Each structure stands twice: as structure tokens, then as C-alpha cells.
Amino acid sequence: MAQFKPFDMEGMPLEEQPLNWKDMTPAPYDKKTVDAYTRTRIILMNGIENNAVLMSHAIERMHPDPGVKKSMALMRRIDSQQQVAVNWLNPADQSVIETTLGYEQVAVDLTANLAQNEPDPYVKQTLDFALLEDFDHLYRYSCLYDYIEGGDSEMIVQGRTEVKPGRPTSIEHRHPFDSMRKHYDKETADIKTKMNYITITAGEQQTMLYYRAHGFMYPDEIARQLYAEIAEIEEQHVTQYGLLGDPNETMLEKMAMTELNEAYLYYSFAQQENDPRIRGIWESFMKMEIAHFNECARLMKQVEGREIRDVMKADAIGPLVVFEENKDYVNSVLDNQLDLAPNNMEYMRMRDLPDDWASFGYQRVMNAKGVPSEEIVSKAGPNLTERDQAENIRRVKQEMARRVEKGMAAVPAR
Ligand SMILES: [Fe+2]
Ligand SMILES: [Fe+2]
Ligand SMILES: [Fe+2]
Ligand SMILES: [Fe+2]
């Protein structure tokens, strides 16, 4: 099993890390020839960098130590430049919807990879649960792509990821209280769990931000509505995943794990990248992250008197994160978990939910005037529309409609 051994890696000195304007803006890939998984690696790493920057800003605002603030400023500037360099690999002729399809392909194949390698059963269940929702988004956006741009999403997913309904987006809308989750224990959690937690939270956060920042860019009203609707599910995903992390980790511990995760992902992707120019970027950025990680470890020792090895409790992380086909895995989750729902921080079958489940009332309110993710299907071509007729999908929608009707009384704390 391939592993990542951060203590064996050489870092790049921090003072050598600033990028000049030309290196910060590498030429974009060609959307007609790029490998689907090169695109997903780029989309994910952009989100990973944005998350590192956002986390560092939060710490800058809350940490009392001036030395910590200064180190954060230095590392954050580099992460900021890396974010631009990675995001600028996306070409201008890739439309917002095409990029969106790439985002949902990331969500499907990343979540599936993490879930299959997640040691904590509750974290794995949380990944499987949301997997079916992002899988459905890929289908709804494929309908939008067909309707607005006359495009075929196969051009983006390249046969690696299936395009068909998952847990229907219309029934994914839940009361905020039903996004509550339990958190892992930082003392006993495996290092892989901590990495998976940061990776998926950052990925979902990026997706949420992208839909919010771009969903208004199409004049068509169904497009505007669909982005608004799915952005709200991504907000639910960011909330549920964010809550998996142990709040007892110190700020410096969280930053150290964030930097370690960046290094781990760049290392993972350098092993599988087939575009040599882009592989060079992953390799060089990995060396930068090793230095960020070492700097965080130094701060933890200096400010908190703690050793990074006592936090990690491991000197290798594995297996590596891989973008690859997961059709069999996704279909098995689809067969077994379509009707799962979260209640009181546990997952249960829809039929076992209490009638006063907060999300029944919430869904009734949200879907009162029609649901964009349903309306878009009827606007797409027959090839896509017929995929929505699957028996299991119809059944789960009917079951939810029946429960919403019965549970209409309560929308707690609305
Ligand atoms: Fe970075
Ligand atoms: Fe999604
Ligand atoms: Fe998501
Ligand atoms: Fe970093």
C-alpha cells in the first residue's frame, strides 16, 4: 500500500516560496484533451488551498500570540499564491456549467475514494450518505447542460462516472438541526480520518462557494434557481462534515493538520498525474507544504509545548487519495442507502423516522412553489429524462411525499 511519509520529505525553504506573476499564472489546460481526473485534481486542490487560506485567516483573528500571527501571514501568502496558480489552470472556454460538472465529478469520486478507505465507521457512513446526494447533483446539472448549452456531460466525465439520479435533490432538503453530527475524538482518531475530514470539508466548502459565486451568471431562471437549490445542499454538506472534527483540537493543531493534508494530497496526485507539466506543479507545491507543516510543528512546540509526533501518532499516512472509477461502489451504496436520513445525529431508514422529524416540515416549506431540480429534468432531452423513471427513485420520492404530508404539522424553530 502506497503511503505518505511526511518526516522523510524535504521541504522548500519558506523564503524561496513566493511565486512571480508569471509562475503564478500558468497556461490553462486544453479542455478538449485534458484527462477528466486531471481536471478533478485541479478543482480539488483549488478548494484545498482556499480552505488553508480561510482557516489561517480565522486563526489570525482569534490567536493571541503575535508570533503565531506573523507565521500565519507568511504561510497564508504562499497558500494564497498556490491557490491562484492552481485555479488558473482552468481554461476560459470551459463554461460555468462545464466546470460545475467537474465539481460534482470530484464530489462523487473523491467521496467514494475516501469512504472506501475510512477507518471510522461513523465518518464512513457520513461520507456514503452525502455521496448519493452529490451523485444526484451530477445528473441534475447534466440536464441543465443539455438544456442551456446543448452539451453532453460525457464530454466532461469521459465515461468514468455514471450520470443518473441518486437520492433525488428534491428530498435532500433538511432542517438545519438535521445537519448535526457527532465528532471524532482527537486522541483516538486515526490520522487518515483526520485527513479525510479536512479533505472533504474543504472540497464541499469550495463547491458551495463556487455555486454561490457563479449561479447568477446564467440569465435563464431555471439555471439561477437550480444553482441556488444545490448551493443549499452544499451548505448542508459543509455543516455536516465540519462537525465531524474534534473542537478540542487547538488552533495550531488544526492548522498543522491542514498543512499536512495539503502535502499528503499533492504527494498523492503527483504519483498519478499523467500531464508532466501539471505533475511538476504538484511536486513543487508538495515541497512547499512540507515547510508549512514543519513551521506549524515548530509553533506548536514553542507556544504549546507539544510534539507534532504526539499529535499524529503515526509517521505514515495511507493509502494515498486516488481519483479513479468507482461505479460498482457507488451503485452498491445506491442499492443499500437510498432511503437513509439523519435524525438525532444517527442515520436511519426513512420509514423509521418519527412523524415530527424537523425536515418533513422544512421540506414542505422549501418545496412549496415547485422544485428546480425536478423541473430541469423535463427540459432535458429524452436520453436524460428517461433515467429519472427508475423504480427505486420513484419509490423513494413517493415515500418522502407521503411522510411530508403526514408530518406537516411541525416546522420547529422556523
Ligand atoms: Fe498550499
Ligand atoms: Fe453536490
Ligand atoms: Fe456536496
Ligand atoms: Fe500550505
Short mmCIF file of C-alpha atoms and ligand atoms in Angstrom, two decimals:
data_model
loop_
_atom_site.label_atom_id
_atom_site.label_comp_id
_atom_site.label_asym_id
_atom_site.label_seq_id
_atom_site.Cartn_x
_atom_site.Cartn_y
_atom_site.Cartn_z
CA MET A 1 0.00 0.00 0.00
CA ALA A 2 1.48 3.34 -1.06
CA GLN A 3 1.86 5.70 1.86
CA PHE A 4 2.92 9.25 2.53
CA LYS A 5 5.78 9.74 4.97
CA PRO A 6 5.99 13.45 5.77
CA PHE A 7 9.05 13.19 8.03
CA ASP A 8 11.07 11.67 5.17
CA MET A 9 10.24 14.54 2.79
CA GLU A 10 12.38 17.56 2.11
CA GLY A 11 10.72 20.96 2.26
CA MET A 12 11.42 24.09 0.26
CA PRO A 13 12.69 26.98 2.43
CA LEU A 14 9.86 29.45 3.08
CA GLU A 15 11.84 32.43 1.78
CA GLU A 16 12.18 30.71 -1.62
CA GLN A 17 8.44 30.08 -1.95
CA PRO A 18 6.88 33.35 -3.26
CA LEU A 19 5.82 32.94 -6.91
CA ASN A 20 6.41 35.65 -9.51
CA TRP A 21 3.41 36.81 -11.55
CA LYS A 22 4.27 34.53 -14.48
CA ASP A 23 4.69 31.36 -12.43
CA MET A 24 1.52 32.25 -10.51
CA THR A 25 -0.49 32.21 -13.73
CA PRO A 26 0.44 29.03 -15.63
CA ALA A 27 -1.13 28.41 -19.04
CA PRO A 28 -4.51 26.65 -18.81
CA TYR A 29 -5.09 23.05 -19.90
CA ASP A 30 -6.90 22.29 -23.16
CA LYS A 31 -10.46 21.30 -22.25
CA LYS A 32 -10.74 19.09 -25.34
CA THR A 33 -7.79 16.88 -24.45
CA VAL A 34 -7.47 17.12 -20.66
CA ASP A 35 -7.98 13.90 -18.70
CA ALA A 36 -11.16 14.08 -16.61
CA TYR A 37 -9.19 13.25 -13.48
CA THR A 38 -6.55 15.91 -14.15
CA ARG A 39 -9.44 18.38 -14.10
CA THR A 40 -10.81 16.91 -10.84
CA ARG A 41 -7.39 17.10 -9.20
CA ILE A 42 -7.17 20.78 -10.16
CA ILE A 43 -10.67 21.51 -8.88
CA LEU A 44 -9.99 19.78 -5.58
CA MET A 45 -6.59 21.38 -4.96
CA ASN A 46 -8.04 24.83 -5.60
CA GLY A 47 -10.55 24.13 -2.83
CA ILE A 48 -7.84 22.74 -0.57
CA GLU A 49 -5.78 25.92 -0.96
CA ASN A 50 -8.79 28.16 -0.37
CA ASN A 51 -9.54 26.22 2.79
CA ALA A 52 -5.96 26.65 4.05
CA VAL A 53 -6.22 30.40 3.45
CA LEU A 54 -9.63 30.66 5.17
CA MET A 55 -8.52 28.57 8.15
CA SER A 56 -5.39 30.70 8.53
CA HIS A 57 -7.47 33.90 8.45
CA ALA A 58 -9.72 32.54 11.19
CA ILE A 59 -6.67 31.80 13.35
CA GLU A 60 -5.16 35.21 12.65
CA ARG A 61 -8.34 36.75 14.06
CA MET A 62 -8.52 34.55 17.15
CA HIS A 63 -4.98 33.66 18.23
CA PRO A 64 -3.45 35.98 20.85
CA ASP A 65 0.23 35.26 20.05
CA PRO A 66 1.88 37.84 17.71
CA GLY A 67 4.49 35.28 16.62
CA VAL A 68 1.74 32.91 15.51
CA LYS A 69 0.02 35.71 13.57
CA LYS A 70 3.29 36.51 11.81
CA SER A 71 3.93 32.91 10.78
CA MET A 72 0.31 32.60 9.63
CA ALA A 73 0.76 35.70 7.46
CA LEU A 74 3.81 34.21 5.78
CA MET A 75 2.37 30.74 5.13
CA ARG A 76 -1.00 32.15 4.13
CA ARG A 77 0.55 34.32 1.43
CA ILE A 78 2.11 31.22 -0.13
CA ASP A 79 -1.10 29.20 0.09
CA SER A 80 -2.86 32.17 -1.48
CA GLN A 81 -0.43 32.20 -4.42
CA GLN A 82 -0.71 28.45 -4.83
CA GLN A 83 -4.50 28.79 -4.96
CA VAL A 84 -4.25 31.25 -7.85
CA ALA A 85 -1.73 29.09 -9.69
CA VAL A 86 -3.93 26.00 -9.41
CA ASN A 87 -7.20 27.73 -10.27
CA TRP A 88 -5.65 29.49 -13.26
CA LEU A 89 -5.07 26.07 -14.84
CA ASN A 90 -8.78 26.10 -15.73
CA PRO A 91 -9.33 27.46 -19.25
CA ALA A 92 -11.53 30.45 -20.10
CA ASP A 93 -13.53 28.47 -22.66
CA GLN A 94 -14.74 25.99 -20.03
CA SER A 95 -18.23 27.25 -19.22
CA VAL A 96 -19.56 27.62 -15.70
CA ILE A 97 -21.78 24.57 -16.17
CA GLU A 98 -18.90 22.51 -17.57
CA THR A 99 -16.78 23.42 -14.56
CA THR A 100 -19.76 22.59 -12.34
CA LEU A 101 -19.93 19.08 -13.83
CA GLY A 102 -16.26 18.75 -12.92
CA TYR A 103 -17.06 19.82 -9.35
CA GLU A 104 -19.70 17.13 -8.96
CA GLN A 105 -17.42 14.52 -10.52
CA VAL A 106 -14.91 15.50 -7.83
CA ALA A 107 -17.61 15.10 -5.19
CA VAL A 108 -18.60 11.62 -6.39
CA ASP A 109 -15.20 10.05 -6.98
CA LEU A 110 -13.44 11.77 -4.09
CA THR A 111 -16.16 10.88 -1.58
CA ALA A 112 -16.21 7.29 -2.84
CA ASN A 113 -12.43 7.00 -2.52
CA LEU A 114 -12.37 8.45 0.99
CA ALA A 115 -15.33 6.33 2.14
CA GLN A 116 -13.68 3.11 0.97
CA ASN A 117 -10.54 3.95 2.94
CA GLU A 118 -12.10 5.47 6.06
CA PRO A 119 -11.37 3.60 9.31
CA ASP A 120 -14.07 5.31 11.45
CA PRO A 121 -17.50 3.73 10.72
CA TYR A 122 -19.49 6.87 11.58
CA VAL A 123 -17.32 9.07 9.35
CA LYS A 124 -17.61 6.47 6.57
CA GLN A 125 -21.40 6.43 6.95
CA THR A 126 -21.49 10.22 6.73
CA LEU A 127 -19.45 10.07 3.50
CA ASP A 128 -21.69 7.38 2.00
CA PHE A 129 -24.76 9.38 2.95
CA ALA A 130 -23.69 12.55 1.12
CA LEU A 131 -22.19 10.58 -1.79
CA LEU A 132 -25.66 9.76 -3.10
CA GLU A 133 -26.64 13.43 -2.95
CA ASP A 134 -23.70 14.75 -4.95
CA PHE A 135 -24.20 11.85 -7.34
CA ASP A 136 -27.70 13.20 -7.98
CA HIS A 137 -26.36 16.75 -8.49
CA LEU A 138 -24.20 15.49 -11.34
CA TYR A 139 -27.35 14.23 -13.03
CA ARG A 140 -29.38 17.44 -12.46
CA TYR A 141 -26.54 19.62 -13.78
CA SER A 142 -26.19 17.31 -16.78
CA CYS A 143 -29.83 18.07 -17.54
CA LEU A 144 -29.08 21.77 -17.20
CA TYR A 145 -26.06 21.44 -19.50
CA ASP A 146 -28.21 19.73 -22.14
CA TYR A 147 -30.93 22.37 -21.82
CA ILE A 148 -28.81 25.56 -21.70
CA GLU A 149 -25.76 24.72 -23.81
CA GLY A 150 -26.90 21.65 -25.75
CA GLY A 151 -23.94 19.83 -24.23
CA ASP A 152 -23.36 16.20 -23.33
CA SER A 153 -21.85 15.73 -19.86
CA GLU A 154 -19.94 12.70 -21.18
CA MET A 155 -17.50 15.23 -22.63
CA ILE A 156 -16.62 16.19 -19.06
CA VAL A 157 -16.90 12.89 -17.15
CA GLN A 158 -15.41 10.84 -20.01
CA GLY A 159 -17.26 7.66 -19.06
CA ARG A 160 -15.51 7.44 -15.69
CA THR A 161 -18.51 8.47 -13.59
CA GLU A 162 -22.12 7.45 -14.22
CA VAL A 163 -24.75 10.11 -14.86
CA LYS A 164 -28.14 9.12 -13.42
CA PRO A 165 -30.32 10.06 -10.44
CA GLY A 166 -29.14 9.36 -6.91
CA ARG A 167 -31.04 10.38 -3.79
CA PRO A 168 -33.26 12.95 -5.51
CA THR A 169 -32.16 16.51 -4.76
CA SER A 170 -35.79 17.48 -4.08
CA ILE A 171 -35.80 15.26 -0.97
CA GLU A 172 -32.33 16.24 0.25
CA HIS A 173 -33.60 19.46 1.84
CA ARG A 174 -33.39 19.14 5.60
CA HIS A 175 -33.95 21.30 8.63
CA PRO A 176 -30.64 22.75 9.91
CA PHE A 177 -30.90 20.69 13.09
CA ASP A 178 -30.73 17.53 10.98
CA SER A 179 -27.24 18.52 9.79
CA MET A 180 -25.89 17.97 13.30
CA ARG A 181 -23.24 15.23 13.55
CA LYS A 182 -21.01 13.67 16.20
CA HIS A 183 -17.28 14.41 16.12
CA TYR A 184 -14.31 12.09 16.24
CA ASP A 185 -12.06 12.04 19.32
CA LYS A 186 -8.70 13.66 18.54
CA GLU A 187 -6.91 11.30 20.95
CA THR A 188 -8.12 8.09 19.33
CA ALA A 189 -8.90 9.09 15.73
CA ASP A 190 -6.68 7.62 13.03
CA ILE A 191 -4.55 10.14 11.12
CA LYS A 192 -6.35 9.03 7.93
CA THR A 193 -9.69 10.04 9.47
CA LYS A 194 -8.29 13.50 10.26
CA MET A 195 -7.02 13.85 6.68
CA ASN A 196 -10.31 12.65 5.17
CA TYR A 197 -12.19 15.09 7.38
CA ILE A 198 -10.19 18.10 6.20
CA THR A 199 -10.22 17.00 2.56
CA ILE A 200 -13.97 16.51 2.27
CA THR A 201 -14.87 19.62 4.28
CA ALA A 202 -12.60 21.76 2.08
CA GLY A 203 -13.98 20.18 -1.09
CA GLU A 204 -17.60 20.77 -0.13
CA GLN A 205 -16.84 24.30 1.02
CA GLN A 206 -15.27 25.08 -2.36
CA THR A 207 -18.30 23.67 -4.15
CA MET A 208 -20.66 25.74 -2.03
CA LEU A 209 -18.65 28.90 -2.69
CA TYR A 210 -18.45 28.21 -6.43
CA TYR A 211 -22.22 27.79 -6.82
CA ARG A 212 -22.87 30.93 -4.79
CA ALA A 213 -20.34 32.93 -6.80
CA HIS A 214 -21.47 31.73 -10.25
CA GLY A 215 -25.11 30.64 -10.02
CA PHE A 216 -26.43 34.04 -11.09
CA MET A 217 -24.33 34.12 -14.26
CA TYR A 218 -26.95 32.50 -16.47
CA PRO A 219 -29.93 34.66 -17.39
CA ASP A 220 -32.23 31.63 -17.53
CA GLU A 221 -34.42 31.43 -14.46
CA ILE A 222 -34.30 27.66 -14.03
CA ALA A 223 -30.48 27.82 -14.10
CA ARG A 224 -30.44 30.52 -11.41
CA GLN A 225 -32.87 28.51 -9.30
CA LEU A 226 -31.04 25.21 -9.70
CA TYR A 227 -27.74 26.73 -8.55
CA ALA A 228 -29.49 28.28 -5.55
CA GLU A 229 -31.10 24.97 -4.67
CA ILE A 230 -27.94 22.86 -4.95
CA ALA A 231 -25.78 25.51 -3.21
CA GLU A 232 -28.04 24.98 -0.19
CA ILE A 233 -27.34 21.24 -0.20
CA GLU A 234 -23.63 22.00 -0.35
CA GLU A 235 -24.13 24.23 2.71
CA GLN A 236 -25.72 21.22 4.44
CA HIS A 237 -22.72 19.14 3.41
CA VAL A 238 -20.21 21.69 4.72
CA THR A 239 -22.11 21.78 8.01
CA GLN A 240 -22.32 18.01 8.48
CA TYR A 241 -18.69 17.44 7.53
CA GLY A 242 -17.38 20.41 9.51
CA LEU A 243 -18.98 18.99 12.64
CA LEU A 244 -17.05 15.70 12.33
CA GLY A 245 -13.86 17.41 13.53
CA ASP A 246 -12.94 17.46 17.22
CA PRO A 247 -13.41 21.03 18.53
CA ASN A 248 -10.87 20.27 21.28
CA GLU A 249 -8.02 20.40 18.76
CA THR A 250 -6.13 23.65 19.28
CA MET A 251 -5.94 26.22 16.52
CA LEU A 252 -2.30 25.35 15.86
CA GLU A 253 -3.13 21.65 15.81
CA LYS A 254 -5.85 22.27 13.24
CA MET A 255 -3.51 24.38 11.11
CA ALA A 256 -0.77 21.73 11.31
CA MET A 257 -3.22 19.05 10.16
CA THR A 258 -4.46 21.33 7.36
CA GLU A 259 -0.91 21.85 6.06
CA LEU A 260 -0.10 18.17 6.44
CA ASN A 261 -3.20 17.34 4.43
CA GLU A 262 -2.12 19.70 1.65
CA ALA A 263 1.24 17.93 1.47
CA TYR A 264 -0.43 14.50 1.54
CA LEU A 265 -2.77 15.38 -1.34
CA TYR A 266 -0.07 16.96 -3.53
CA TYR A 267 2.06 13.89 -2.94
CA SER A 268 -0.87 11.60 -3.80
CA PHE A 269 -1.65 13.45 -7.02
CA ALA A 270 1.98 13.73 -8.13
CA GLN A 271 2.03 9.89 -8.18
CA GLN A 272 -0.92 9.61 -10.59
CA GLU A 273 -0.77 12.78 -12.73
CA ASN A 274 -0.27 11.95 -16.41
CA ASP A 275 0.35 15.54 -17.56
CA PRO A 276 4.07 16.15 -16.87
CA ARG A 277 3.75 19.92 -16.65
CA ILE A 278 0.99 19.68 -14.05
CA ARG A 279 2.79 16.89 -12.22
CA GLY A 280 5.71 19.32 -11.85
CA ILE A 281 3.38 21.77 -10.10
CA TRP A 282 2.12 19.09 -7.70
CA GLU A 283 5.71 18.06 -6.86
CA SER A 284 6.93 21.57 -6.25
CA PHE A 285 3.88 22.56 -4.18
CA MET A 286 4.27 19.41 -2.08
CA LYS A 287 7.72 20.65 -1.03
CA MET A 288 6.25 24.00 -0.04
CA GLU A 289 3.60 22.30 2.11
CA ILE A 290 6.19 20.22 3.92
CA ALA A 291 7.78 23.50 5.02
CA HIS A 292 4.37 24.84 6.13
CA PHE A 293 3.78 21.68 8.13
CA ASN A 294 7.22 21.91 9.74
CA GLU A 295 6.59 25.56 10.62
CA CYS A 296 3.27 24.67 12.30
CA ALA A 297 5.04 21.89 14.22
CA ARG A 298 7.66 24.40 15.37
CA LEU A 299 4.93 26.80 16.55
CA MET A 300 3.10 24.03 18.43
CA LYS A 301 6.32 23.14 20.23
CA GLN A 302 7.15 26.76 21.01
CA VAL A 303 3.68 28.04 22.00
CA GLU A 304 2.01 24.91 23.41
CA GLY A 305 5.00 22.78 24.35
CA ARG A 306 3.65 19.85 22.32
CA GLU A 307 5.35 17.50 19.88
CA ILE A 308 3.80 17.04 16.43
CA ARG A 309 4.52 13.29 16.57
CA ASP A 310 2.35 13.04 19.69
CA VAL A 311 -0.50 14.62 17.75
CA MET A 312 -0.06 12.49 14.62
CA LYS A 313 0.64 9.23 16.45
CA ALA A 314 1.89 7.86 13.10
CA ASP A 315 4.71 8.59 10.72
CA ALA A 316 2.95 7.41 7.58
CA ILE A 317 -0.46 8.15 6.08
CA GLY A 318 -2.16 5.72 3.76
CA PRO A 319 -3.46 4.79 1.41
CA LEU A 320 -2.99 7.77 -0.93
CA VAL A 321 -6.04 9.60 -2.25
CA VAL A 322 -6.76 8.43 -5.80
CA PHE A 323 -9.14 9.67 -8.49
CA GLU A 324 -10.41 6.60 -10.32
CA GLU A 325 -13.65 4.92 -11.37
CA ASN A 326 -15.96 3.93 -8.51
CA LYS A 327 -19.06 2.79 -10.41
CA ASP A 328 -19.50 -0.51 -8.57
CA TYR A 329 -19.05 1.11 -5.18
CA VAL A 330 -21.47 3.96 -5.94
CA ASN A 331 -24.07 1.51 -7.23
CA SER A 332 -23.79 -0.63 -4.11
CA VAL A 333 -24.35 2.42 -1.89
CA LEU A 334 -27.25 3.40 -4.15
CA ASP A 335 -28.79 -0.05 -3.74
CA ASN A 336 -28.50 -0.04 0.04
CA GLN A 337 -28.72 3.54 1.29
CA LEU A 338 -31.06 5.48 -0.96
CA ASP A 339 -33.68 5.90 1.78
CA LEU A 340 -31.35 6.81 4.65
CA ALA A 341 -31.94 10.01 6.61
CA PRO A 342 -30.18 11.66 9.58
CA ASN A 343 -32.08 12.06 12.83
CA ASN A 344 -30.56 12.92 16.22
CA MET A 345 -27.07 12.50 14.73
CA GLU A 346 -27.75 8.91 13.60
CA TYR A 347 -28.76 7.51 10.20
CA MET A 348 -32.00 5.62 9.84
CA ARG A 349 -34.43 4.35 7.19
CA MET A 350 -36.95 6.93 6.09
CA ARG A 351 -39.83 4.69 7.26
CA ASP A 352 -38.39 4.68 10.80
CA LEU A 353 -38.33 8.48 11.09
CA PRO A 354 -40.73 10.00 13.62
CA ASP A 355 -43.62 11.99 12.16
CA ASP A 356 -42.29 15.13 13.81
CA TRP A 357 -38.88 14.84 12.10
CA ALA A 358 -37.99 18.51 11.64
CA SER A 359 -37.07 18.06 7.98
CA PHE A 360 -40.57 16.98 6.92
CA GLY A 361 -41.91 20.40 7.80
CA TYR A 362 -38.83 22.16 6.46
CA GLN A 363 -39.07 20.40 3.10
CA ARG A 364 -42.72 21.28 2.82
CA VAL A 365 -41.85 24.96 3.17
CA MET A 366 -38.86 24.91 0.82
CA ASN A 367 -40.55 22.94 -1.96
CA ALA A 368 -43.89 24.78 -1.68
CA LYS A 369 -43.70 26.54 -5.05
CA GLY A 370 -42.02 23.81 -7.11
CA VAL A 371 -38.53 22.33 -7.17
CA PRO A 372 -35.94 23.44 -9.76
CA SER A 373 -34.06 20.11 -9.62
CA GLU A 374 -37.28 18.35 -10.72
CA GLU A 375 -38.27 20.95 -13.30
CA ILE A 376 -34.92 20.80 -15.08
CA VAL A 377 -35.39 17.11 -15.90
CA SER A 378 -38.43 17.79 -18.07
CA LYS A 379 -36.44 20.38 -20.03
CA ALA A 380 -33.63 17.97 -20.88
CA GLY A 381 -33.57 15.56 -23.82
CA PRO A 382 -35.27 12.12 -23.62
CA ASN A 383 -31.94 10.34 -23.12
CA LEU A 384 -31.56 12.08 -19.75
CA THR A 385 -35.24 12.35 -18.86
CA GLU A 386 -35.84 8.61 -19.03
CA ARG A 387 -33.15 7.94 -16.43
CA ASP A 388 -35.41 9.63 -13.88
CA GLN A 389 -38.02 6.88 -14.32
CA ALA A 390 -36.07 4.27 -12.37
CA GLU A 391 -38.34 2.38 -9.97
CA ASN A 392 -36.22 2.87 -6.82
CA ILE A 393 -36.04 6.65 -7.42
CA ARG A 394 -39.80 6.96 -7.92
CA ARG A 395 -40.44 4.91 -4.82
CA VAL A 396 -38.24 6.98 -2.53
CA LYS A 397 -39.81 10.21 -3.79
CA GLN A 398 -43.32 8.87 -3.16
CA GLU A 399 -42.36 7.68 0.30
CA MET A 400 -40.98 11.10 1.18
CA ALA A 401 -44.05 12.88 -0.21
CA ARG A 402 -46.26 10.69 1.96
CA ARG A 403 -44.19 11.40 5.08
CA VAL A 404 -44.02 15.13 4.38
CA GLU A 405 -47.80 15.16 4.12
CA LYS A 406 -48.18 13.29 7.40
CA GLY A 407 -45.52 15.28 9.21
CA MET A 408 -46.75 18.66 8.03
CA ALA A 409 -47.64 19.91 11.47
CA ALA A 410 -44.27 20.92 12.74
CA VAL A 411 -41.51 23.12 11.43
CA PRO A 412 -39.66 23.52 14.73
CA ALA A 413 -37.95 26.84 15.41
CA ARG A 414 -38.55 28.10 11.91
FE FE B 1 -0.98 25.33 -0.01
FE FE B 2 -23.04 18.43 -4.97
FE FE B 3 -21.75 18.11 -1.76
FE FE B 4 0.18 25.36 2.88
#
